[in-house]
Each structure stands twice: as C-alpha cells, then as structure tokens.
C-alpha cells in the first residue's frame, strides 16, 4: 500500500528560541517556524511521527519542503522506498512522466554517511534510496523507457508515483529530449555541472556548508607554509637588481601589449638569470607572518584563502646556464631544488605543452603550478578546489604581465600531465598535484605574436611561424 508523508530529515532538529518561538535547525541553517500555538505544535508532532500527509499541504509547509526543511517519504507495504529532499521550488519545465523517460546524465548515486543518495546538481534535489526495488528501477532507466514498459517492476501505484516524483525533481528527463538535443545541456560535462552547483551559493545549493570552515582545520592543521624537498641539490637564482632596466616599460603599455607568444627563439634561449628574476618578480616570498599559530607568506600576487597553496615547478628543456631537468622553485629561499635531471621527464611536460599549443617545437620552459591541497582544502568546505583554480588564474596573469615587461615569450597552457607531475615529485596526487601550466622562453627577434585561439579546435594547428 502506497503511503506518502512529510517528515523532518534526520539532521533537522526542532527547538525553541529564547523568546519562545519554534525553530528548526540543521547543520548550517536556522528557520523560525512560528509561535508555539497548540495548532502548530500538533502539526509538528504529526510531521515528527510521520502522520502528516502531503495531501493537506499548506503554502507554509510547501515552502519548508521546497527549501529542504522537510522531506517527502514514499513507502509501500514493504517499508520506506525513498526519501526525497528538494532545495528549490519545482522547476517549470520538468519531464512529462507519460512520455519516454531516462535517468538524467547529470545525476549521481553515491554513499553519504550511512545512506545511498541519488542527487541532481541540475535541480539540487536529493533522494535517499532505501530499497533495492528503487535501485532496480533506476537501473532500467539507464536507457529510455516508456512508462508502460516498466510495468511489473513495482506495484502500479508505486511506480507511477516514483516516476512522477523523480520527473518533477529532475532525476528523470524525457529521452529523447533536451539533454540530448539542446546546447545548454549538451555543453556541460556531468562533473562540471556538479562542481559548479556544489561549489557556489545559490537557491539550488544543497545544505552542506560551502565556505570557510574549521571542521577539518581543528583536527588537521594546515601544512606549513614552507615547502622544500630534503636532499635536493640547490640551484641559487638571480634577483632583480636596482640597475636592471628591463622593467622600465610603462604599466599601461605592459597591459596593452601583453600577448600570448607561443613561438620562442631557440638559438638564443632564456637564461637562468632571466628565469631567476622572472620567478622572483612573480612569486617570491616577501615576508611571513603568523596567524592562529599558522605561518603565512606575502607574495606578489593575491591568493584566495591566504595560504598560498600554489607551488611552482620548472621543467627546463632549453635554459642557458641550467641543466635540463625538473626543479621545484623554493619561494621562501628563492632558489631551485633539482628533483630530476631526466630528459624523459622533461619530454613528458614538453609533449603536453605541444599538445596544448598544437606546435611541434616545445617551449624552453614549462612552469607547472601545483597545489598543496592541505594548505587550503581543510579550511574551505565545498569551494576549496574552485578557489585553487582561481588562484592559479591570478598567478597566471601575474606571470603574463611580468613576462611582457621583461620581453619574454609567455603562453598559458590549457592542460597538463598530472601523472608526469606525480612521477617527478613522488608526492601523492591527493596531497599535491598540478593544476595549471605556463610556457615561457625567449621572444623571437622578428615576427608578430601569433593569434591562435585558446585551445585550438580538434585537428586544427597553430602555425609554427607564429602568424
Ligand atoms: C587559462 C588559459 C589557458 C590557455 N591555454 C592555452 C593553450 O592550451 N594553448 C594555447 O595555445 N594558448 C592557450 N592560452 C592562451 C590563449 O589562447 C590566449 O590568451 C587568447 O587567445 C588571447 O590571446 P592573448 O593572450 O594574446 O591576448 C591560454 C590562456 C589562458 C588564460
């Protein structure tokens, strides 16, 4: 027998404020429900005990249901099948449950605490799956099905209720339908949609906290600011001197003339002194300070979170005065630490750079931006990784501007080889991994910077002469 009731999700607690109002709280939020009248208390008791039917839903309770304070529990004779929680009013253009349906490709099923949860980043709805029968239904919906094809999987009333509900919260879509046909859906990878939805605030956010948090920081303090590789050979680097004339270009011209320059001057490559000055200007540690027992550093570029989790690594292929190899830039000491004099390794970074630029001649230097996740993630829930990517973008622009001012050839690279980075450093990718790459070298003496697009379309080639 089908039963549908409204109940409080497990994490929601009912209490009273100091002024006597009834209030709901979850791990992140508080919501005053109203004065403690006998009528309200009796309705809340009915909800707490599963006796509140959705058929008598008032606008107030519908509002609480649509913001995740209440969940809809669907039961059959065998017990609870599924508990659905929504965080936004029903979307206007949901699927027609009488037409062919399939599971949305943006849905994920994952373990959360003790439960198996189905969720859709497109609509912000979640469902705790309590019954293998519901899983069996979802399995069938991996391909497009007409509702009548699903008869017999579950009792008719239960089946039709689940199809209606799942369609209403975006778990099911019509197939063929918008997900296969419209560019607004097709352009999104499922992980991109999930990442976007879960790392931002907004009406479709789940109740999990997104923002600075002490949740893990109390148990796992951030990593130290200083990062160095014990035993690595140290290569001292030049610093800019007061007599240097290479940064005399007006800032307006630096901004106006900055371009991505993919072709470099192989005969007269960048020198180790130039590289040293470039790294100093972009990324050296100017000073340090301590806050809540943690060391922080000041560097030339801003950093979301302030932890300066990004480290620079140098894959040097053709640098005058520097042995080809893979190096860590120690920003505190302003020196390089050599991690491998392996041409094979350098070749891996070079070939990834060639793939990104679609050019045959690799850059003289590939600068790898790697994030030490423990410097940021423990203190930022939900948005830590997004912040790291923004921080990488900020440093990338700093490198572009310094390269322009110094007359070097810079080009950001759209992707890189995380396995090569793990091999080069021997560090677990969960602790530290590459998140961005940047090509650097000497500027060709003649010719204008090339005009190629950010990432060339499949099959397209940038012209080798840089035009
Ligand atoms: C994050 C980022 C990634 C980029 N990735 C690549 C790339 O993979 N290959 C490439 O040739 N250019 C890449 N570029 C350079 C862009 O193509 C270039 O910035 C854009 O076409 C504008 O040209 P401009 O930099 O000369 O102003 C990238 C730029 C940025 C900011």
Coordinates of C-alpha atoms and ligand atoms in Angstrom, one line a residue:
X1 CA 0.0 0.0 0.0
X2 CA 1.4 3.4 -1.0
X3 CA 1.9 5.9 1.7
X4 CA 3.3 9.4 1.3
X5 CA 4.2 11.6 4.2
X6 CA 6.2 14.7 5.0
X7 CA 8.9 14.3 7.6
X8 CA 11.9 16.0 9.0
X9 CA 15.2 14.9 7.5
X10 CA 17.4 13.2 10.0
X11 CA 19.7 16.1 10.6
X12 CA 16.9 18.6 11.2
X13 CA 16.2 19.4 14.9
X14 CA 13.2 21.2 16.3
X15 CA 13.7 23.5 19.3
X16 CA 12.6 26.8 20.9
X17 CA 14.3 30.2 20.7
X18 CA 14.9 32.1 23.9
X19 CA 11.8 34.2 23.0
X20 CA 9.7 31.0 22.8
X21 CA 9.4 30.6 19.0
X22 CA 9.6 27.2 17.5
X23 CA 12.7 26.9 15.4
X24 CA 14.2 24.3 13.0
X25 CA 18.0 23.9 12.7
X26 CA 20.2 21.8 10.5
X27 CA 24.0 21.7 10.4
X28 CA 24.1 25.1 8.6
X29 CA 20.8 26.9 9.0
X30 CA 18.1 28.1 11.3
X31 CA 14.5 28.7 10.5
X32 CA 11.8 30.1 12.8
X33 CA 8.5 28.2 12.1
X34 CA 6.2 30.3 14.3
X35 CA 4.8 31.0 17.8
X36 CA 4.3 27.8 19.8
X37 CA 0.5 27.7 19.3
X38 CA -1.3 24.4 20.1
X39 CA -2.2 24.0 16.4
X40 CA 1.4 24.4 15.3
X41 CA 2.7 22.1 18.0
X42 CA 0.2 19.4 16.9
X43 CA 1.2 19.8 13.2
X44 CA 4.8 19.5 14.1
X45 CA 4.1 16.4 16.2
X46 CA 2.3 14.9 13.2
X47 CA 5.3 15.5 11.0
X48 CA 7.7 14.1 13.5
X49 CA 5.7 10.9 13.8
X50 CA 5.1 10.5 10.0
X51 CA 1.4 11.3 10.2
X52 CA 1.4 14.5 8.1
X53 CA 0.1 13.7 4.6
X54 CA 1.2 15.8 1.7
X55 CA -2.4 16.0 0.5
X56 CA -3.1 18.6 3.2
X57 CA 0.0 20.7 2.4
X58 CA -0.4 24.4 3.2
X59 CA 1.7 27.0 1.4
X60 CA 3.9 27.4 4.6
X61 CA 4.7 23.7 4.7
X62 CA 5.2 23.6 1.0
X63 CA 7.7 26.4 1.4
X64 CA 9.6 24.5 4.1
X65 CA 9.6 21.4 1.9
X66 CA 10.9 23.3 -1.1
X67 CA 13.9 24.5 1.0
X68 CA 14.9 21.2 2.4
X69 CA 13.4 21.5 5.9
X70 CA 11.0 18.7 5.2
X71 CA 11.4 15.6 3.1
X72 CA 8.8 13.5 1.2
X73 CA 8.9 9.9 2.4
X74 CA 7.4 7.3 0.0
X75 CA 6.5 3.9 1.5
X76 CA 5.0 0.8 0.2
X77 CA 3.8 -2.3 2.1
X78 CA 7.4 -3.4 2.4
X79 CA 8.5 -0.2 4.1
X80 CA 10.3 3.0 3.1
X81 CA 11.3 3.1 -0.5
X82 CA 12.8 6.5 -0.9
X83 CA 13.1 9.9 0.9
X84 CA 13.2 12.9 -1.4
X85 CA 14.5 16.3 -0.4
X86 CA 14.4 19.4 -2.6
X87 CA 16.1 22.7 -2.1
X88 CA 14.1 24.8 -4.6
X89 CA 10.5 25.1 -5.8
X90 CA 9.6 22.7 -8.6
X91 CA 11.2 23.8 -11.9
X92 CA 8.7 24.9 -14.6
X93 CA 9.8 22.6 -17.5
X94 CA 10.1 19.2 -15.9
X95 CA 9.8 16.0 -17.8
X96 CA 6.4 14.6 -18.9
X97 CA 6.2 11.4 -16.9
X98 CA 3.8 9.8 -19.5
X99 CA 6.5 10.1 -22.3
X100 CA 9.7 8.0 -22.6
X101 CA 11.9 8.7 -19.7
X102 CA 15.6 8.1 -18.7
X103 CA 17.8 9.0 -15.7
X104 CA 19.3 12.4 -16.2
X105 CA 23.0 12.1 -17.1
X106 CA 23.7 14.8 -14.5
X107 CA 22.5 12.6 -11.7
X108 CA 24.9 10.7 -9.4
X109 CA 24.4 7.9 -6.9
X110 CA 26.9 8.0 -4.1
X111 CA 27.4 6.9 -0.5
X112 CA 26.8 9.7 2.0
X113 CA 27.2 8.7 5.7
X114 CA 25.2 5.5 6.1
X115 CA 23.0 6.1 3.0
X116 CA 22.9 5.7 -0.7
X117 CA 22.0 9.1 -2.2
X118 CA 20.7 10.0 -5.7
X119 CA 21.3 13.6 -6.5
X120 CA 20.9 16.0 -9.3
X121 CA 23.1 19.1 -9.4
X122 CA 20.8 20.5 -12.1
X123 CA 17.9 20.8 -9.7
X124 CA 19.5 20.4 -6.3
X125 CA 17.3 17.5 -5.3
X126 CA 18.5 14.5 -3.3
X127 CA 16.9 11.2 -2.6
X128 CA 17.9 8.6 -0.1
X129 CA 17.3 5.2 -1.6
X130 CA 16.1 2.8 0.9
X131 CA 15.0 -0.1 -1.3
X132 CA 16.7 -2.3 -3.9
X133 CA 13.4 -2.1 -5.9
X134 CA 14.1 1.6 -6.4
X135 CA 17.7 0.8 -7.5
X136 CA 16.3 -1.8 -9.9
X137 CA 14.0 0.9 -11.4
X138 CA 16.9 3.3 -11.8
X139 CA 19.0 0.6 -13.5
X140 CA 16.2 0.1 -16.1
X141 CA 16.1 3.9 -16.6
X142 CA 19.7 4.0 -17.7
X143 CA 18.0 3.7 -21.2
X144 CA 15.0 5.5 -22.4
X145 CA 11.7 3.7 -21.4
X146 CA 8.1 4.3 -21.9
X147 CA 6.3 4.1 -18.6
X148 CA 4.2 1.1 -19.8
X149 CA 7.5 -0.8 -20.4
X150 CA 8.3 -0.6 -16.7
X151 CA 5.0 -2.2 -15.6
X152 CA 5.6 -5.1 -13.1
X153 CA 8.9 -3.7 -11.7
X154 CA 6.9 -2.2 -8.8
X155 CA 3.2 -2.1 -8.0
X156 CA 1.4 0.2 -10.4
X157 CA 0.6 3.0 -7.9
X158 CA 4.1 3.0 -6.5
X159 CA 5.7 3.0 -10.0
X160 CA 3.6 5.9 -11.2
X161 CA 4.2 7.9 -8.0
X162 CA 8.0 7.4 -8.3
X163 CA 8.1 8.3 -12.0
X164 CA 6.0 11.4 -11.3
X165 CA 8.2 12.5 -8.4
X166 CA 11.5 11.7 -10.0
X167 CA 10.5 13.6 -13.1
X168 CA 9.3 16.6 -11.0
X169 CA 12.7 16.9 -9.3
X170 CA 14.8 16.4 -12.4
X171 CA 16.1 12.9 -11.7
X172 CA 14.3 11.7 -14.8
X173 CA 14.2 13.5 -18.1
X174 CA 12.4 12.9 -21.3
X175 CA 14.5 10.9 -23.7
X176 CA 14.9 11.8 -26.5
X177 CA 14.7 15.3 -25.0
X178 CA 16.6 18.4 -24.0
X179 CA 19.6 16.6 -22.6
X180 CA 20.3 15.1 -26.0
X181 CA 19.2 18.0 -28.1
X182 CA 19.8 21.4 -26.5
X183 CA 23.2 23.0 -26.4
X184 CA 22.6 24.4 -23.0
X185 CA 22.6 20.8 -21.7
X186 CA 25.0 19.2 -24.2
X187 CA 27.8 21.7 -23.4
X188 CA 28.0 20.5 -19.8
X189 CA 30.0 17.5 -18.6
X190 CA 28.4 15.9 -15.6
X191 CA 31.3 16.6 -13.3
X192 CA 31.4 20.2 -14.5
X193 CA 27.7 20.7 -13.6
X194 CA 28.3 19.0 -10.2
X195 CA 31.4 21.1 -9.5
X196 CA 29.6 24.3 -10.5
X197 CA 26.5 23.5 -8.4
X198 CA 28.3 22.3 -5.3
X199 CA 31.0 25.0 -5.1
X200 CA 28.7 28.0 -5.3
X201 CA 26.0 29.6 -3.1
X202 CA 22.5 29.9 -4.6
X203 CA 19.0 28.7 -4.5
X204 CA 19.8 25.2 -5.7
X205 CA 22.6 24.7 -3.1
X206 CA 22.5 21.6 -1.0
X207 CA 22.5 22.3 2.7
X208 CA 26.2 21.3 3.1
X209 CA 28.4 24.2 4.1
X210 CA 30.2 26.0 1.3
X211 CA 32.8 28.4 2.6
X212 CA 35.5 28.9 5.2
X213 CA 35.2 26.2 7.9
X214 CA 37.1 25.0 10.9
X215 CA 35.5 21.5 10.5
X216 CA 38.8 19.8 9.5
X217 CA 41.2 22.6 10.4
X218 CA 40.7 21.7 14.1
X219 CA 41.7 18.1 13.5
X220 CA 44.3 18.6 10.7
X221 CA 46.1 22.0 11.0
X222 CA 47.2 23.4 7.6
X223 CA 50.5 22.4 6.2
X224 CA 53.5 24.6 6.9
X225 CA 54.0 27.5 4.5
X226 CA 57.5 26.3 3.6
X227 CA 57.7 23.5 1.1
X228 CA 61.1 22.0 0.2
X229 CA 62.5 18.7 -0.9
X230 CA 65.1 17.5 1.5
X231 CA 68.3 16.3 -0.1
X232 CA 67.6 18.0 -3.4
X233 CA 70.5 19.9 -5.0
X234 CA 70.1 23.6 -4.6
X235 CA 70.5 26.0 -7.6
X236 CA 70.8 29.6 -6.5
X237 CA 68.8 32.1 -8.5
X238 CA 69.5 35.8 -9.5
X239 CA 67.3 38.5 -8.1
X240 CA 66.4 41.7 -9.9
X241 CA 68.9 44.5 -9.1
X242 CA 68.4 48.2 -8.8
X243 CA 70.3 48.8 -12.1
X244 CA 68.0 46.4 -14.1
X245 CA 66.4 48.3 -16.9
X246 CA 64.0 45.6 -18.1
X247 CA 61.0 46.8 -16.1
X248 CA 61.0 50.4 -17.3
X249 CA 58.1 49.9 -19.6
X250 CA 55.0 51.9 -18.5
X251 CA 52.4 49.7 -16.9
X252 CA 49.8 50.8 -19.4
X253 CA 52.0 49.5 -22.2
X254 CA 52.6 46.2 -20.4
X255 CA 48.8 45.7 -20.2
X256 CA 48.2 46.9 -23.7
X257 CA 50.9 44.9 -25.4
X258 CA 50.7 41.7 -23.4
X259 CA 50.1 38.8 -25.8
X260 CA 50.4 35.0 -25.8
X261 CA 53.6 34.2 -27.7
X262 CA 53.9 30.5 -28.5
X263 CA 57.0 30.6 -30.7
X264 CA 60.3 31.1 -29.0
X265 CA 63.9 31.9 -30.0
X266 CA 65.6 28.5 -29.9
X267 CA 69.0 29.9 -30.9
X268 CA 69.1 32.4 -28.1
X269 CA 67.1 30.8 -25.3
X270 CA 66.1 32.3 -22.0
X271 CA 69.0 32.4 -19.4
X272 CA 68.9 31.1 -15.9
X273 CA 69.4 34.7 -14.6
X274 CA 66.3 35.8 -16.5
X275 CA 64.4 32.9 -15.2
X276 CA 65.5 33.7 -11.6
X277 CA 64.4 37.3 -12.0
X278 CA 61.1 36.3 -13.5
X279 CA 60.4 33.9 -10.6
X280 CA 61.4 36.5 -8.1
X281 CA 59.1 39.1 -9.6
X282 CA 56.2 36.7 -9.9
X283 CA 56.3 34.5 -6.9
X284 CA 59.0 35.0 -4.3
X285 CA 58.0 35.2 -0.6
X286 CA 58.5 38.9 0.5
X287 CA 57.7 38.4 4.2
X288 CA 56.0 36.0 6.5
X289 CA 53.6 36.4 9.5
X290 CA 51.8 34.1 11.9
X291 CA 48.0 33.9 12.4
X292 CA 46.3 31.5 14.8
X293 CA 49.6 29.6 15.1
X294 CA 50.0 29.1 11.3
X295 CA 52.7 30.7 9.2
X296 CA 51.5 32.8 6.2
X297 CA 53.5 34.5 3.5
X298 CA 53.2 37.6 1.4
X299 CA 53.9 37.2 -2.3
X300 CA 53.5 39.5 -5.3
X301 CA 50.1 38.1 -6.3
X302 CA 46.8 37.7 -4.2
X303 CA 45.6 34.3 -3.0
X304 CA 42.1 33.3 -2.0
X305 CA 42.4 31.8 1.5
X306 CA 45.7 33.5 2.0
X307 CA 47.5 30.1 2.4
X308 CA 49.5 30.4 -0.8
X309 CA 48.9 26.7 -1.6
X310 CA 50.4 27.1 -5.1
X311 CA 54.0 26.0 -5.7
X312 CA 55.9 26.5 -8.9
X313 CA 57.9 23.7 -10.6
X314 CA 60.2 24.2 -13.6
X315 CA 60.5 21.8 -16.4
X316 CA 63.7 23.2 -18.1
X317 CA 64.3 22.0 -21.6
X318 CA 66.5 24.8 -23.1
X319 CA 67.6 27.3 -20.5
X320 CA 71.1 28.8 -20.9
X321 CA 73.1 28.0 -17.8
X322 CA 70.7 25.5 -16.3
X323 CA 71.0 21.7 -16.7
X324 CA 67.8 20.3 -18.4
X325 CA 65.6 18.8 -15.7
X326 CA 62.7 19.2 -13.4
X327 CA 63.0 21.6 -10.5
X328 CA 61.0 22.9 -7.6
X329 CA 61.0 26.7 -7.0
X330 CA 61.5 27.3 -3.3
X331 CA 59.7 30.6 -3.0
X332 CA 60.9 31.2 0.6
X333 CA 64.6 30.8 -0.2
X334 CA 64.3 32.0 -3.9
X335 CA 66.3 29.1 -5.3
X336 CA 65.6 26.0 -7.3
X337 CA 65.7 22.4 -5.9
X338 CA 66.5 19.9 -8.6
X339 CA 64.2 16.9 -8.5
X340 CA 65.3 15.0 -11.6
X341 CA 67.8 15.5 -14.4
X342 CA 65.7 13.3 -16.6
X343 CA 65.2 14.2 -20.2
X344 CA 62.5 11.7 -20.5
X345 CA 60.5 13.5 -17.8
X346 CA 61.1 16.9 -19.3
X347 CA 59.9 15.4 -22.6
X348 CA 56.6 14.5 -21.0
X349 CA 56.0 18.1 -19.9
X350 CA 57.2 19.3 -23.3
X351 CA 54.9 17.0 -25.2
X352 CA 51.9 18.0 -23.1
X353 CA 52.8 21.6 -23.9
X354 CA 53.0 20.9 -27.6
X355 CA 49.6 19.2 -27.5
X356 CA 48.1 22.3 -25.8
X357 CA 49.7 24.8 -28.2
X358 CA 49.4 22.4 -31.2
X359 CA 53.0 23.3 -32.1
X360 CA 55.8 20.9 -32.8
X361 CA 58.6 22.8 -31.0
X362 CA 58.2 22.7 -27.2
X363 CA 58.7 25.7 -25.1
X364 CA 62.1 26.3 -23.5
X365 CA 60.4 26.2 -20.0
X366 CA 57.2 24.7 -18.8
X367 CA 56.2 26.2 -15.4
X368 CA 53.9 23.8 -13.6
X369 CA 51.6 25.3 -11.0
X370 CA 50.9 22.7 -8.4
X371 CA 48.5 23.0 -5.4
X372 CA 49.4 21.7 -1.9
X373 CA 45.8 20.8 -1.1
X374 CA 46.4 20.6 2.7
X375 CA 47.2 24.3 2.7
X376 CA 43.7 25.2 1.7
X377 CA 41.1 22.4 1.5
X378 CA 40.9 21.7 5.3
X379 CA 39.8 25.2 5.9
X380 CA 37.3 25.6 3.0
X381 CA 34.3 23.4 2.6
X382 CA 32.9 22.8 -0.9
X383 CA 34.7 25.7 -2.6
X384 CA 38.3 24.9 -1.9
X385 CA 39.2 23.4 -5.2
X386 CA 37.3 26.1 -7.1
X387 CA 39.4 28.7 -5.1
X388 CA 42.6 26.9 -6.1
X389 CA 41.8 27.2 -9.8
X390 CA 41.0 30.9 -9.4
X391 CA 44.3 31.3 -7.5
X392 CA 46.1 29.6 -10.4
X393 CA 44.5 32.1 -12.8
X394 CA 45.6 35.0 -10.7
X395 CA 49.2 33.8 -10.7
X396 CA 49.0 33.1 -14.4
X397 CA 48.1 36.7 -15.2
X398 CA 50.9 37.9 -12.9
X399 CA 53.3 35.7 -15.0
X400 CA 51.9 37.1 -18.2
X401 CA 52.5 40.7 -17.1
X402 CA 56.0 40.1 -15.8
X403 CA 56.9 38.2 -19.0
X404 CA 55.6 41.1 -21.1
X405 CA 57.5 43.6 -19.0
X406 CA 60.7 41.6 -19.3
X407 CA 60.3 41.0 -23.1
X408 CA 59.9 37.2 -22.7
X409 CA 57.5 34.9 -24.6
X410 CA 54.7 33.6 -22.4
X411 CA 51.7 31.4 -23.0
X412 CA 49.3 29.8 -20.6
X413 CA 48.7 26.1 -21.3
X414 CA 45.1 24.8 -21.1
X415 CA 46.0 21.4 -19.7
X416 CA 48.9 19.3 -18.4
X417 CA 50.0 15.8 -17.3
X418 CA 49.2 15.2 -13.6
X419 CA 50.8 11.7 -13.8
X420 CA 54.1 13.2 -15.0
X421 CA 54.0 15.6 -12.1
X422 CA 53.4 12.7 -9.6
X423 CA 56.3 10.8 -11.1
X424 CA 58.6 13.8 -11.0
X425 CA 57.9 14.7 -7.4
X426 CA 57.0 11.3 -5.8
X427 CA 54.1 13.1 -4.0
X428 CA 50.6 11.6 -3.8
X429 CA 48.2 13.4 -6.0
X430 CA 45.8 13.7 -3.1
X431 CA 48.5 15.8 -1.3
X432 CA 49.8 17.9 -4.2
X433 CA 49.0 17.9 -7.9
X434 CA 49.5 20.1 -10.9
X435 CA 46.5 22.4 -11.6
X436 CA 47.9 24.7 -14.4
X437 CA 50.8 25.1 -16.7
X438 CA 52.6 28.0 -18.3
X439 CA 55.1 28.1 -21.2
X440 CA 58.0 30.5 -21.0
X441 CA 61.0 31.3 -23.2
X442 CA 62.9 33.9 -25.1
X443 CA 61.0 36.1 -27.5
X444 CA 61.6 35.6 -31.3
X445 CA 63.6 38.6 -32.7
X446 CA 61.2 39.1 -35.6
X447 CA 57.6 38.4 -36.4
X448 CA 54.4 39.3 -34.6
X449 CA 52.9 37.2 -31.8
X450 CA 50.6 34.6 -33.1
X451 CA 46.9 34.9 -32.9
X452 CA 45.8 31.3 -32.2
X453 CA 42.7 30.6 -30.1
X454 CA 43.0 29.4 -26.5
X455 CA 42.7 25.7 -27.3
X456 CA 42.7 25.0 -30.9
X457 CA 39.7 23.0 -32.2
X458 CA 40.4 19.3 -32.7
X459 CA 42.5 18.8 -35.7
X460 CA 43.5 22.5 -36.0
X461 CA 47.1 23.5 -35.9
X462 CA 48.7 26.8 -34.8
X463 CA 51.2 28.0 -37.4
X464 CA 54.8 27.3 -36.5
X465 CA 55.9 30.7 -37.6
X466 CA 53.6 32.3 -35.0
X467 CA 51.4 34.1 -37.5
Ligands
LIG1 C1 43.8 29.7 -18.7 C2 44.4 29.8 -20.1 C3 44.6 28.7 -20.8 C4 45.2 28.8 -22.1 N1 45.5 27.7 -22.7 C5 46.1 27.7 -23.9 C6 46.5 26.5 -24.6 O1 46.3 25.4 -24.1 N2 47.1 26.6 -25.8 C7 47.4 27.8 -26.4 O2 48.0 27.9 -27.5 N3 47.0 29.0 -25.8 C8 46.4 29.0 -24.5 N4 46.1 30.1 -23.9 C9 46.3 31.4 -24.5 C10 45.1 32.0 -25.1 O3 44.9 31.4 -26.4 C11 45.2 33.5 -25.3 O4 45.3 34.1 -24.0 C12 44.0 34.0 -26.0 O5 43.8 33.5 -27.3 C13 44.0 35.6 -26.1 O6 45.2 35.9 -26.7 P1 46.3 36.9 -26.0 O7 46.8 36.1 -24.7 O8 47.4 37.0 -27.0 O9 45.6 38.1 -25.6 C14 45.5 30.1 -22.6 C15 45.2 31.2 -21.9 C16 44.7 31.1 -20.6 C17 44.4 32.4 -19.8

